[in-house]
mmCIF file of C-alpha atoms in Angstrom:
data_model
loop_
_atom_site.group_PDB
_atom_site.id
_atom_site.type_symbol
_atom_site.label_atom_id
_atom_site.label_comp_id
_atom_site.label_asym_id
_atom_site.label_seq_id
_atom_site.Cartn_x
_atom_site.Cartn_y
_atom_site.Cartn_z
ATOM 1 C CA MET A 1 0.000 0.000 0.000
ATOM 2 C CA VAL A 2 2.039 2.889 -1.354
ATOM 3 C CA TYR A 3 0.932 6.475 -1.776
ATOM 4 C CA ILE A 4 1.087 7.761 -5.349
ATOM 5 C CA SER A 5 2.463 11.303 -5.409
ATOM 6 C CA SER A 6 1.149 12.381 -8.836
ATOM 7 C CA TRP A 7 -2.606 13.037 -9.185
ATOM 8 C CA ASP A 8 -2.621 12.234 -12.919
ATOM 9 C CA GLU A 9 -0.937 8.874 -12.347
ATOM 10 C CA PHE A 10 -3.336 8.044 -9.493
ATOM 11 C CA ALA A 11 -6.411 8.921 -11.576
ATOM 12 C CA GLU A 12 -5.226 6.963 -14.629
ATOM 13 C CA ARG A 13 -4.228 3.868 -12.663
ATOM 14 C CA SER A 14 -7.439 3.880 -10.608
ATOM 15 C CA ILE A 15 -9.580 4.073 -13.779
ATOM 16 C CA GLN A 16 -7.583 1.180 -15.260
ATOM 17 C CA LEU A 17 -8.056 -0.783 -12.043
ATOM 18 C CA PHE A 18 -11.824 -0.236 -12.145
ATOM 19 C CA ARG A 19 -12.065 -1.199 -15.823
ATOM 20 C CA ALA A 20 -10.097 -4.402 -15.196
ATOM 21 C CA ASP A 21 -12.444 -5.638 -12.454
ATOM 22 C CA PRO A 22 -15.519 -3.434 -11.894
ATOM 23 C CA GLN A 23 -17.315 -5.934 -9.627
ATOM 24 C CA SER A 24 -14.726 -5.945 -6.842
ATOM 25 C CA THR A 25 -13.180 -2.461 -7.086
ATOM 26 C CA ARG A 26 -13.907 -0.047 -4.238
ATOM 27 C CA TYR A 27 -13.345 3.704 -3.965
ATOM 28 C CA VAL A 28 -12.927 5.195 -0.492
ATOM 29 C CA THR A 29 -12.571 8.852 0.510
ATOM 30 C CA LYS A 30 -11.379 9.767 3.986
ATOM 31 C CA TYR A 31 -10.948 13.272 5.381
ATOM 32 C CA ARG A 32 -9.226 13.992 8.691
ATOM 33 C CA HIS A 33 -10.219 17.448 9.853
ATOM 34 C CA CYS A 34 -7.625 17.592 12.641
ATOM 35 C CA ASP A 35 -4.808 17.031 10.108
ATOM 36 C CA GLY A 36 -6.504 18.712 7.157
ATOM 37 C CA LYS A 37 -5.675 15.680 5.002
ATOM 38 C CA LEU A 38 -7.778 14.032 2.309
ATOM 39 C CA VAL A 39 -6.937 10.403 1.480
ATOM 40 C CA LEU A 40 -8.373 8.635 -1.567
ATOM 41 C CA LYS A 41 -8.065 4.871 -1.885
ATOM 42 C CA VAL A 42 -8.986 2.599 -4.785
ATOM 43 C CA THR A 43 -8.581 -1.137 -4.288
ATOM 44 C CA ASP A 44 -9.674 -4.450 -5.747
ATOM 45 C CA ASP A 45 -8.182 -6.516 -2.850
ATOM 46 C CA ARG A 46 -5.129 -7.400 -4.967
ATOM 47 C CA GLU A 47 -3.836 -3.918 -5.700
ATOM 48 C CA CYS A 48 -4.291 -0.832 -3.546
ATOM 49 C CA LEU A 49 -3.765 2.721 -4.822
ATOM 50 C CA LYS A 50 -3.703 5.659 -2.400
ATOM 51 C CA PHE A 51 -3.372 9.413 -2.821
ATOM 52 C CA LYS A 52 -2.974 11.876 0.051
ATOM 53 C CA THR A 53 -3.305 15.645 -0.167
ATOM 54 C CA ASP A 54 -3.772 18.696 1.985
ATOM 55 C CA GLN A 55 -4.417 21.116 -0.890
ATOM 56 C CA ALA A 56 -7.881 22.636 -1.321
ATOM 57 C CA GLN A 57 -7.590 22.744 -5.128
ATOM 58 C CA ASP A 58 -7.358 18.934 -5.213
ATOM 59 C CA ALA A 59 -11.011 18.776 -4.134
ATOM 60 C CA LYS A 60 -12.039 19.753 -7.704
ATOM 61 C CA LYS A 61 -9.863 16.953 -9.083
ATOM 62 C CA MET A 62 -11.466 14.541 -6.640
ATOM 63 C CA GLU A 63 -14.925 15.686 -7.769
ATOM 64 C CA LYS A 64 -14.022 15.017 -11.404
ATOM 65 C CA LEU A 65 -12.694 11.536 -10.538
ATOM 66 C CA ASN A 66 -15.899 10.889 -8.587
ATOM 67 C CA ASN A 67 -17.971 11.818 -11.663
ATOM 68 C CA ILE A 68 -15.821 9.543 -13.833
ATOM 69 C CA PHE A 69 -16.437 6.632 -11.465
ATOM 70 C CA PHE A 70 -20.179 7.381 -11.428
ATOM 71 C CA ALA A 71 -20.217 7.362 -15.241
ATOM 72 C CA LEU A 72 -18.287 4.078 -15.389
ATOM 73 C CA MET A 73 -20.617 2.473 -12.838
ATOM 74 C CA ALA A 74 -23.772 3.660 -14.604
ATOM 75 C CA ARG A 75 -22.744 3.148 -18.233
ATOM 76 C CA GLY A 76 -20.387 0.200 -17.831
ATOM 77 C CA PRO A 77 -16.601 -0.105 -17.706
ATOM 78 C CA ASP A 78 -16.207 0.380 -21.472
ATOM 79 C CA ALA A 79 -17.981 3.757 -21.497
ATOM 80 C CA ASP A 80 -16.386 6.835 -23.042
ATOM 81 C CA ILE A 81 -15.393 9.185 -20.230
ATOM 82 C CA THR A 82 -13.995 12.041 -22.332
ATOM 83 C CA GLU A 83 -17.152 14.148 -21.931
ATOM 84 C CA VAL A 84 -17.312 13.744 -18.129
ATOM 85 C CA SER A 85 -16.469 17.002 -16.363
ATOM 86 C CA GLY A 86 -15.997 18.118 -12.781
ATOM 87 C CA LYS A 87 -19.256 20.028 -12.536
ATOM 88 C CA GLU A 88 -22.220 19.477 -14.765
ATOM 89 C CA GLN A 89 -23.533 22.617 -16.414
ATOM 90 C CA THR A 90 -27.168 23.252 -15.616
ATOM 91 C CA GLU A 91 -29.371 25.402 -17.769
ATOM 92 C CA ALA A 92 -30.481 28.585 -16.084
ATOM 93 C CA GLN A 93 -34.224 28.814 -15.679
ATOM 94 C CA PRO A 94 -35.812 32.101 -16.635
ATOM 95 C CA SER A 95 -36.687 34.200 -13.632
ATOM 96 C CA ARG A 96 -40.306 35.046 -13.001
ATOM 97 C CA LYS A 97 -41.211 38.664 -12.770
ATOM 98 C CA GLY A 98 -43.636 39.741 -10.094
ATOM 99 C CA ARG A 99 -45.490 37.761 -7.505
ATOM 100 C CA GLY A 100 -49.053 38.295 -8.652
ATOM 101 C CA ARG A 101 -51.331 35.775 -10.283
ATOM 102 C CA LYS A 102 -51.178 34.936 -13.951
ATOM 103 C CA GLN A 103 -53.683 36.626 -16.275
#
């Protein structure tokens, strides 16, 4: 169980690990407030990948990886993940003017 220092390497290897065996791969997120550390772990009981950070900007990267895993779980391990982003864009709804009743 070794910590991977590069985020890109951790993300790529964890996606490969999930695609190799999606039924037994787990993704765990642990945050220790007293230390200010975020630890991400991906394992399939044969190989364990861990990434530790204390940087706030890595939370966006973690969110994107989370969305990639959600897409792979929902669409299957062979799904195309190139269009998955960190935050989904929602269409703005037009604001309603006034509070009176419709006429």
